[in-house]
mmCIF file of C-alpha atoms in Angstrom:
data_model
loop_
_atom_site.group_PDB
_atom_site.id
_atom_site.type_symbol
_atom_site.label_atom_id
_atom_site.label_comp_id
_atom_site.label_asym_id
_atom_site.label_seq_id
_atom_site.Cartn_x
_atom_site.Cartn_y
_atom_site.Cartn_z
ATOM 1 C CA MET A 21 1.367 215.442 127.332
ATOM 2 C CA ILE A 22 -1.553 214.096 125.264
ATOM 3 C CA GLU A 23 -4.876 212.955 126.726
ATOM 4 C CA VAL A 24 -7.550 211.673 124.433
ATOM 5 C CA LYS A 25 -10.675 210.989 126.251
ATOM 6 C CA ASN A 26 -13.478 208.912 124.634
ATOM 7 C CA ILE A 27 -13.120 210.230 120.800
ATOM 8 C CA SER A 28 -15.482 209.289 118.334
ATOM 9 C CA LYS A 29 -15.523 210.294 114.569
ATOM 10 C CA THR A 30 -17.896 209.376 111.907
ATOM 11 C CA PHE A 31 -17.815 210.291 108.182
ATOM 12 C CA PHE A 32 -20.653 210.020 105.524
ATOM 13 C CA ARG A 33 -19.830 208.116 102.273
ATOM 14 C CA THR A 34 -22.586 208.331 99.735
ATOM 15 C CA LYS A 35 -24.941 209.506 102.448
ATOM 16 C CA GLU A 36 -24.000 206.246 104.382
ATOM 17 C CA PRO A 37 -22.525 206.780 107.935
ATOM 18 C CA PHE A 38 -18.913 205.258 108.465
ATOM 19 C CA LYS A 39 -17.616 205.406 112.048
ATOM 20 C CA ALA A 40 -13.922 205.549 111.668
ATOM 21 C CA LEU A 41 -13.163 205.769 115.320
ATOM 22 C CA HIS A 42 -15.094 204.349 118.282
ATOM 23 C CA ASP A 43 -14.859 205.767 121.954
ATOM 24 C CA ILE A 44 -10.760 205.877 121.840
ATOM 25 C CA SER A 45 -8.844 206.993 124.984
ATOM 26 C CA LEU A 46 -5.238 207.254 125.033
ATOM 27 C CA ASP A 47 -2.532 208.972 127.162
ATOM 28 C CA VAL A 48 0.902 210.023 126.054
ATOM 29 C CA ALA A 49 3.410 210.858 128.525
ATOM 30 C CA GLN A 50 5.774 213.968 128.187
ATOM 31 C CA GLY A 51 8.891 213.089 126.519
ATOM 32 C CA ASP A 52 7.726 209.650 125.390
ATOM 33 C CA ILE A 53 7.804 208.024 121.874
ATOM 34 C CA VAL A 54 4.411 206.277 121.151
ATOM 35 C CA GLY A 55 3.505 204.186 118.257
ATOM 36 C CA ILE A 56 0.138 203.717 116.980
ATOM 37 C CA ILE A 57 0.009 200.601 114.857
ATOM 38 C CA GLY A 58 -2.938 199.316 112.582
ATOM 39 C CA PHE A 59 -3.444 198.057 109.056
ATOM 40 C CA SER A 60 -4.636 200.165 106.253
ATOM 41 C CA GLY A 61 -8.343 201.875 107.122
ATOM 42 C CA ALA A 62 -8.103 201.083 110.680
ATOM 43 C CA GLY A 63 -8.403 204.689 111.715
ATOM 44 C CA LYS A 64 -4.810 205.733 112.563
ATOM 45 C CA SER A 65 -4.532 208.643 110.355
ATOM 46 C CA THR A 66 -7.997 210.018 111.387
ATOM 47 C CA LEU A 67 -6.766 209.705 115.149
ATOM 48 C CA ILE A 68 -3.750 211.554 114.548
ATOM 49 C CA ARG A 69 -5.749 214.213 112.669
ATOM 50 C CA CYS A 70 -8.109 214.599 115.502
ATOM 51 C CA ILE A 71 -5.397 215.044 117.910
ATOM 52 C CA ASN A 72 -4.419 218.276 116.394
ATOM 53 C CA LEU A 73 -7.956 218.815 115.242
ATOM 54 C CA LEU A 74 -7.529 218.832 111.467
ATOM 55 C CA GLU A 75 -10.338 216.497 111.998
ATOM 56 C CA ARG A 76 -12.662 217.448 114.661
ATOM 57 C CA PRO A 77 -14.090 214.807 116.571
ATOM 58 C CA ASP A 78 -17.774 214.314 117.048
ATOM 59 C CA GLU A 79 -17.632 213.687 120.857
ATOM 60 C CA GLY A 80 -14.871 213.366 123.261
ATOM 61 C CA HIS A 81 -12.107 215.603 124.820
ATOM 62 C CA VAL A 82 -8.495 216.183 123.116
ATOM 63 C CA ILE A 83 -5.956 217.911 125.713
ATOM 64 C CA VAL A 84 -2.475 218.789 124.694
ATOM 65 C CA ASN A 85 0.050 219.971 127.306
ATOM 66 C CA GLY A 86 -2.852 220.784 129.633
ATOM 67 C CA VAL A 87 -4.936 222.656 127.100
ATOM 68 C CA GLU A 88 -8.373 221.304 125.783
ATOM 69 C CA LEU A 89 -8.116 221.970 122.151
ATOM 70 C CA THR A 90 -11.819 220.716 121.616
ATOM 71 C CA LYS A 91 -12.932 223.904 123.487
ATOM 72 C CA LEU A 92 -10.713 226.535 121.738
ATOM 73 C CA SER A 93 -11.878 229.277 119.166
ATOM 74 C CA SER A 94 -10.160 229.134 115.685
ATOM 75 C CA SER A 95 -7.728 231.770 116.567
ATOM 76 C CA GLN A 96 -6.903 230.216 119.915
ATOM 77 C CA LEU A 97 -6.503 226.653 118.059
ATOM 78 C CA ALA A 98 -4.325 228.188 115.685
ATOM 79 C CA ARG A 99 -1.779 229.594 118.136
ATOM 80 C CA GLU A 100 -1.887 225.995 119.958
ATOM 81 C CA ARG A 101 -1.102 224.115 116.604
ATOM 82 C CA LYS A 102 2.099 226.045 116.345
ATOM 83 C CA LYS A 103 3.414 223.958 119.201
ATOM 84 C CA ILE A 104 2.235 220.557 117.508
ATOM 85 C CA GLY A 105 4.574 219.729 114.697
ATOM 86 C CA MET A 106 3.488 217.249 112.000
ATOM 87 C CA ILE A 107 5.220 215.264 109.260
ATOM 88 C CA PHE A 108 3.577 213.200 106.611
ATOM 89 C CA GLN A 109 4.147 210.285 104.431
ATOM 90 C CA HIS A 110 4.580 212.319 101.199
ATOM 91 C CA PHE A 111 6.808 215.282 102.694
ATOM 92 C CA ASN A 112 4.569 217.985 101.532
ATOM 93 C CA LEU A 113 7.098 220.392 100.519
ATOM 94 C CA LEU A 114 6.881 223.470 98.490
ATOM 95 C CA SER A 115 8.575 222.810 95.084
ATOM 96 C CA SER A 116 9.041 226.325 94.255
ATOM 97 C CA ARG A 117 11.064 227.093 97.540
ATOM 98 C CA THR A 118 14.476 225.975 98.377
ATOM 99 C CA VAL A 119 15.306 224.018 101.406
ATOM 100 C CA PHE A 120 15.858 226.958 103.432
ATOM 101 C CA GLU A 121 12.935 228.575 102.381
ATOM 102 C CA ASN A 122 10.703 225.491 103.008
ATOM 103 C CA VAL A 123 12.199 225.431 106.653
ATOM 104 C CA ALA A 124 11.495 229.335 107.363
ATOM 105 C CA PHE A 125 8.031 229.208 105.899
ATOM 106 C CA PRO A 126 6.408 228.477 109.222
ATOM 107 C CA LEU A 127 8.584 231.372 110.875
ATOM 108 C CA GLU A 128 7.516 233.730 108.204
ATOM 109 C CA LEU A 129 3.942 233.004 108.755
ATOM 110 C CA ASP A 130 4.675 233.737 112.367
ATOM 111 C CA LYS A 131 6.323 237.090 111.371
ATOM 112 C CA ARG A 132 9.530 236.423 112.937
ATOM 113 C CA ASP A 133 12.491 238.750 111.881
ATOM 114 C CA LYS A 134 14.952 237.745 109.228
ATOM 115 C CA THR A 135 17.979 237.558 111.798
ATOM 116 C CA TYR A 136 16.071 235.034 113.899
ATOM 117 C CA ILE A 137 15.056 232.877 110.943
ATOM 118 C CA ARG A 138 18.209 232.578 109.383
ATOM 119 C CA GLY A 139 19.826 231.625 112.754
ATOM 120 C CA LYS A 140 16.916 229.422 113.519
ATOM 121 C CA VAL A 141 16.879 227.465 110.034
ATOM 122 C CA HIS A 142 20.656 226.991 110.272
ATOM 123 C CA GLU A 143 20.198 225.494 113.448
ATOM 124 C CA LEU A 144 17.633 223.100 112.289
ATOM 125 C CA LEU A 145 19.289 222.016 109.125
ATOM 126 C CA THR A 146 22.329 221.161 111.147
ATOM 127 C CA ILE A 147 20.208 218.816 113.568
ATOM 128 C CA VAL A 148 18.767 217.222 110.465
ATOM 129 C CA GLY A 149 22.315 217.122 108.602
ATOM 130 C CA LEU A 150 21.275 219.052 105.719
ATOM 131 C CA GLU A 151 23.304 222.447 106.364
ATOM 132 C CA ASP A 152 25.267 222.157 102.959
ATOM 133 C CA LYS A 153 21.589 221.723 101.023
ATOM 134 C CA ALA A 154 20.195 225.200 102.103
ATOM 135 C CA ASP A 155 19.788 226.493 98.563
ATOM 136 C CA ASP A 156 18.957 223.342 96.765
ATOM 137 C CA TYR A 157 15.472 222.719 95.682
ATOM 138 C CA PRO A 158 13.321 219.589 96.628
ATOM 139 C CA SER A 159 13.316 218.130 93.094
ATOM 140 C CA SER A 160 17.150 217.535 93.630
ATOM 141 C CA LEU A 161 16.707 215.777 96.955
ATOM 142 C CA SER A 162 16.461 211.802 97.705
ATOM 143 C CA GLY A 163 13.508 210.767 99.600
ATOM 144 C CA GLY A 164 15.283 210.732 102.880
ATOM 145 C CA GLN A 165 16.581 214.159 102.357
ATOM 146 C CA LYS A 166 13.063 215.420 101.734
ATOM 147 C CA GLN A 167 11.831 213.848 104.824
ATOM 148 C CA ARG A 168 14.800 215.530 106.882
ATOM 149 C CA VAL A 169 13.504 218.948 105.330
ATOM 150 C CA ALA A 170 9.979 218.299 106.412
ATOM 151 C CA ILE A 171 11.311 217.352 109.951
ATOM 152 C CA ALA A 172 13.296 220.453 110.260
ATOM 153 C CA ARG A 173 10.072 222.566 109.212
ATOM 154 C CA ALA A 174 7.797 220.751 111.592
ATOM 155 C CA LEU A 175 10.417 221.834 114.473
ATOM 156 C CA ALA A 176 10.558 225.327 113.332
ATOM 157 C CA ASN A 177 8.038 226.719 116.009
ATOM 158 C CA ASP A 178 9.818 224.748 118.733
ATOM 159 C CA PRO A 179 6.879 222.184 119.347
ATOM 160 C CA TYR A 180 6.255 220.227 122.378
ATOM 161 C CA VAL A 181 4.665 217.401 120.328
ATOM 162 C CA LEU A 182 5.482 215.820 116.967
ATOM 163 C CA LEU A 183 2.908 213.977 115.088
ATOM 164 C CA SER A 184 4.357 211.341 112.439
ATOM 165 C CA ASP A 185 1.965 210.092 109.977
ATOM 166 C CA GLU A 186 3.448 207.234 108.231
ATOM 167 C CA ALA A 187 6.511 209.142 107.836
ATOM 168 C CA THR A 188 8.779 206.411 106.635
ATOM 169 C CA SER A 189 6.426 204.439 104.524
ATOM 170 C CA ALA A 190 7.665 205.865 101.092
ATOM 171 C CA LEU A 191 11.562 205.223 102.103
ATOM 172 C CA ASP A 192 13.622 202.128 101.524
ATOM 173 C CA PRO A 193 14.676 200.162 104.642
ATOM 174 C CA ALA A 194 18.103 201.889 105.071
ATOM 175 C CA THR A 195 16.729 205.262 104.995
ATOM 176 C CA THR A 196 13.784 204.574 107.109
ATOM 177 C CA GLN A 197 16.365 203.436 109.877
ATOM 178 C CA SER A 198 18.202 206.836 109.451
ATOM 179 C CA ILE A 199 15.164 208.620 109.901
ATOM 180 C CA LEU A 200 14.042 206.677 112.875
ATOM 181 C CA GLN A 201 17.449 207.581 114.443
ATOM 182 C CA LEU A 202 16.995 211.095 113.690
ATOM 183 C CA LEU A 203 13.599 210.970 115.456
ATOM 184 C CA GLN A 204 15.153 209.364 118.419
ATOM 185 C CA ASP A 205 17.846 211.875 118.562
ATOM 186 C CA ILE A 206 15.464 214.639 118.373
ATOM 187 C CA ASN A 207 13.437 213.287 121.207
ATOM 188 C CA ARG A 208 16.426 212.925 123.529
ATOM 189 C CA ARG A 209 18.016 216.062 122.553
ATOM 190 C CA MET A 210 14.861 218.394 122.564
ATOM 191 C CA HIS A 211 12.547 216.360 124.882
ATOM 192 C CA ILE A 212 9.664 216.434 122.423
ATOM 193 C CA THR A 213 7.046 213.996 122.764
ATOM 194 C CA ILE A 214 6.662 211.887 119.405
ATOM 195 C CA LEU A 215 3.313 210.177 118.358
ATOM 196 C CA LEU A 216 4.156 207.922 115.555
ATOM 197 C CA ILE A 217 1.547 206.335 113.211
ATOM 198 C CA THR A 218 2.807 203.207 111.078
ATOM 199 C CA HIS A 219 1.481 200.020 109.887
ATOM 200 C CA GLU A 220 5.096 198.526 110.201
ATOM 201 C CA MET A 221 5.898 196.520 113.397
ATOM 202 C CA GLU A 222 9.645 196.824 112.576
ATOM 203 C CA VAL A 223 9.224 200.864 113.037
ATOM 204 C CA VAL A 224 7.603 200.426 116.287
ATOM 205 C CA LYS A 225 10.342 198.202 117.419
ATOM 206 C CA ALA A 226 13.000 200.325 116.502
ATOM 207 C CA VAL A 227 11.832 203.575 118.413
ATOM 208 C CA CYS A 228 8.830 203.251 120.345
ATOM 209 C CA ASN A 229 8.564 202.733 124.137
ATOM 210 C CA HIS A 230 4.731 202.398 124.272
ATOM 211 C CA VAL A 231 2.309 201.066 121.444
ATOM 212 C CA ALA A 232 -1.379 201.305 121.030
ATOM 213 C CA VAL A 233 -2.815 198.954 118.380
ATOM 214 C CA ILE A 234 -5.948 200.148 116.510
ATOM 215 C CA ASP A 235 -8.303 198.059 114.494
ATOM 216 C CA LYS A 236 -11.614 199.007 112.737
ATOM 217 C CA GLY A 237 -11.614 202.187 114.538
ATOM 218 C CA ARG A 238 -11.198 200.577 117.989
ATOM 219 C CA LEU A 239 -8.174 200.710 120.239
ATOM 220 C CA ILE A 240 -7.686 196.783 120.992
ATOM 221 C CA ALA A 241 -4.353 197.057 123.111
ATOM 222 C CA LYS A 242 -2.232 199.368 124.659
ATOM 223 C CA GLY A 243 0.844 199.187 126.792
ATOM 224 C CA THR A 244 4.675 198.668 126.743
ATOM 225 C CA LEU A 245 6.353 197.199 123.744
ATOM 226 C CA ALA A 246 7.099 194.203 125.479
ATOM 227 C CA GLU A 247 3.519 193.843 126.983
ATOM 228 C CA ILE A 248 1.947 194.335 123.250
ATOM 229 C CA LEU A 249 4.538 191.685 121.810
ATOM 230 C CA ALA A 250 3.453 189.206 124.331
ATOM 231 C CA LYS A 251 0.105 189.236 123.465
ATOM 232 C CA LYS A 252 0.989 187.330 120.358
ATOM 233 C CA ASP A 253 -2.264 185.090 120.084
ATOM 234 C CA HIS A 254 -4.449 188.046 119.787
ATOM 235 C CA PRO A 255 -5.576 187.554 116.135
ATOM 236 C CA VAL A 256 -4.661 191.319 115.073
ATOM 237 C CA ILE A 257 -1.539 191.586 116.744
ATOM 238 C CA LYS A 258 -0.473 187.914 115.749
ATOM 239 C CA GLN A 259 -0.811 189.182 111.997
ATOM 240 C CA PHE A 260 2.074 192.176 112.923
ATOM 241 C CA LEU A 261 4.225 189.307 114.644
ATOM 242 C CA THR A 262 4.040 186.733 111.876
ATOM 243 C CA SER A 263 7.633 186.050 110.818
ATOM 244 C CA LYS A 264 9.088 183.635 108.109
ATOM 245 C CA ALA A 265 10.051 180.376 109.216
ATOM 246 C CA LEU A 266 13.874 179.825 110.043
ATOM 247 C CA THR A 267 15.818 178.154 107.333
ATOM 248 C CA ILE A 268 18.503 175.430 108.055
ATOM 249 C CA PRO A 269 22.011 175.814 106.623
ATOM 250 C CA GLY A 270 22.108 173.995 103.404
ATOM 251 C CA GLU A 271 25.182 171.892 104.129
ATOM 252 C CA LEU A 272 23.350 170.252 106.919
ATOM 253 C CA SER A 273 20.085 169.704 105.411
ATOM 254 C CA ALA A 274 20.856 166.226 103.832
ATOM 255 C CA VAL A 275 22.353 165.104 106.992
ATOM 256 C CA LEU A 276 19.461 166.248 109.084
ATOM 257 C CA ARG A 277 17.122 164.749 106.752
ATOM 258 C CA ARG A 278 18.528 161.175 107.189
ATOM 259 C CA GLU A 279 18.991 161.379 110.872
ATOM 260 C CA TYR A 280 15.417 162.457 111.239
ATOM 261 C CA VAL A 281 14.029 159.475 109.271
ATOM 262 C CA GLU A 282 16.365 157.496 111.457
ATOM 263 C CA GLY A 283 14.690 158.845 114.642
ATOM 264 C CA LEU A 284 17.996 160.428 115.915
ATOM 265 C CA PHE A 285 18.991 163.966 116.958
ATOM 266 C CA PRO A 286 15.657 165.959 116.515
ATOM 267 C CA VAL A 287 15.433 169.637 115.347
ATOM 268 C CA VAL A 288 13.471 171.637 117.344
ATOM 269 C CA GLU A 289 11.852 174.962 116.690
ATOM 270 C CA ILE A 290 11.442 177.112 119.789
ATOM 271 C CA ARG A 291 9.347 180.191 119.996
ATOM 272 C CA LEU A 292 10.290 182.842 122.520
ATOM 273 C CA ASP A 293 7.043 185.075 123.620
ATOM 274 C CA GLY A 294 8.796 187.254 126.257
ATOM 275 C CA SER A 295 7.947 184.914 129.195
ATOM 276 C CA VAL A 296 11.495 183.299 129.274
ATOM 277 C CA ALA A 297 14.920 184.919 128.989
ATOM 278 C CA PHE A 298 17.254 183.250 126.381
ATOM 279 C CA GLU A 299 19.639 182.488 129.283
ATOM 280 C CA GLU A 300 16.720 179.999 130.869
ATOM 281 C CA LEU A 301 16.151 178.490 127.447
ATOM 282 C CA VAL A 302 20.001 177.648 126.991
ATOM 283 C CA SER A 303 19.641 176.146 130.787
ATOM 284 C CA SER A 304 16.679 173.989 129.741
ATOM 285 C CA LEU A 305 18.588 172.753 126.793
ATOM 286 C CA SER A 306 21.560 171.744 129.113
ATOM 287 C CA PRO A 307 20.420 169.281 131.576
ATOM 288 C CA GLY A 308 22.676 168.742 134.594
ATOM 289 C CA GLY A 309 25.089 171.534 133.011
ATOM 290 C CA LYS A 310 25.756 169.308 129.833
ATOM 291 C CA ALA A 311 25.029 170.925 126.527
ATOM 292 C CA VAL A 312 23.305 168.590 124.567
ATOM 293 C CA PHE A 313 22.114 170.934 121.664
ATOM 294 C CA GLN A 314 23.578 172.455 118.462
ATOM 295 C CA LEU A 315 22.194 175.860 117.351
ATOM 296 C CA LEU A 316 21.309 175.895 113.841
ATOM 297 C CA ASN A 317 19.604 179.366 113.371
ATOM 298 C CA ALA A 318 18.058 181.993 115.463
ATOM 299 C CA ASP A 319 16.124 185.153 115.276
ATOM 300 C CA VAL A 320 15.658 186.782 118.819
ATOM 301 C CA GLU A 321 15.144 190.250 119.925
ATOM 302 C CA TYR A 322 15.821 191.602 123.425
ATOM 303 C CA ILE A 323 13.256 194.164 124.111
ATOM 304 C CA GLY A 324 13.040 195.852 127.432
ATOM 305 C CA GLN A 325 13.423 192.846 129.937
ATOM 306 C CA ALA A 326 11.996 190.330 127.648
ATOM 307 C CA ASN A 327 13.125 188.046 124.571
ATOM 308 C CA PHE A 328 11.091 187.444 121.543
ATOM 309 C CA GLY A 329 11.729 185.511 118.381
ATOM 310 C CA GLN A 330 12.478 182.041 117.051
ATOM 311 C CA VAL A 331 15.492 179.612 117.819
ATOM 312 C CA LEU A 332 16.146 176.454 115.793
ATOM 313 C CA VAL A 333 18.356 173.886 117.707
ATOM 314 C CA ARG A 334 19.560 170.209 116.895
ATOM 315 C CA LEU A 335 19.204 167.822 120.201
ATOM 316 C CA LYS A 336 22.229 165.770 120.102
ATOM 317 C CA GLY A 337 22.160 164.153 123.505
ATOM 318 C CA THR A 338 20.984 160.569 124.176
ATOM 319 C CA ARG A 339 17.220 159.680 123.669
ATOM 320 C CA ASP A 340 16.682 160.308 127.424
ATOM 321 C CA GLU A 341 18.787 163.457 127.471
ATOM 322 C CA ASN A 342 16.596 164.742 124.524
ATOM 323 C CA ASP A 343 13.500 163.688 126.288
ATOM 324 C CA THR A 344 14.550 165.501 129.257
ATOM 325 C CA VAL A 345 14.886 168.448 127.436
ATOM 326 C CA LEU A 346 11.753 168.365 125.862
ATOM 327 C CA ARG A 347 9.936 167.901 129.150
ATOM 328 C CA ALA A 348 12.011 170.863 130.748
ATOM 329 C CA LEU A 349 10.677 173.123 127.758
ATOM 330 C CA GLY A 350 7.118 171.703 128.268
ATOM 331 C CA ARG A 351 7.314 172.650 132.193
ATOM 332 C CA GLN A 352 8.322 175.977 131.351
ATOM 333 C CA ASN A 353 5.390 176.577 128.832
ATOM 334 C CA ILE A 354 7.857 177.064 126.218
ATOM 335 C CA HIS A 355 6.370 176.428 122.803
ATOM 336 C CA TYR A 356 8.219 174.126 120.713
ATOM 337 C CA LEU A 357 7.825 172.168 117.408
ATOM 338 C CA ILE A 358 9.889 169.110 116.302
ATOM 339 C CA ARG A 359 10.631 169.718 112.626
ATOM 340 C CA GLY A 360 10.399 167.225 109.767
ATOM 341 C CA TYR A 361 11.994 167.197 106.260
ATOM 342 C CA ALA A 362 10.330 166.867 102.860
#
């Protein structure tokens, strides 16, 4: 659905050139949800604005649904853009128009008749769950409701691509999840390809099938979500995957501290990077079929066919059994750390 071929973009700041994009190539399959993740200033928004030619790349090609946008005239490009919906971080609603009128606006510009507009707007407001807000103004809506209006408006011309530029960054976590669920529903129900720009790995994990990582204007990694998460040693990707250390339940801390000092029952922090299934880990912790561990805490995600996260266990076997477990972890290249207590 989207083919980006070797595009570059340079801006001039106080007459000094700044290269925002360096020779980026990216393909997005029809019906896919693809996340582009990077830190502030990485070039994410420039890339997405080049895809609908709000920014024209200095070189390279942008092809959407088989049409090379970079070769179109202004009038031809305007027609193609109607099929590329876009939603923004700050909603960009017209404050003087009602919810109905905001969603109707692109249809009015397209000179659709009033009967069609009325039916289409009602359909879209039902999809985004705001059919009872048609006569309200944006000032009376919550952030999540405003974004739902913006999504409905972006769908007005039946686009085949939806571009989302940090669309959840201004929302609280619960509202973010509801908007992401709505985008997934739209993707499934309407078969719309979604390209989603974000700096939050949790957003990517929630909805994206494929991921591209951009840093300093360069595409440094792309692949399935599991493939990207497995590249935990890449210095940029590692920053997105950094998670807080697992804590030990308070009622156990004193016991664990004493037993650690005495050399008994080591507490082991295990990291899963996608190469070993959780079931295999449990097998390693149970030599000869005997479970010699106590699960203290865990933060594990199952993504695709792989497990990612952290597990905190206390080994409760004999010294020989515990040593057998640690050797088994080492043979499987499972990263672990024996924790101490201060």
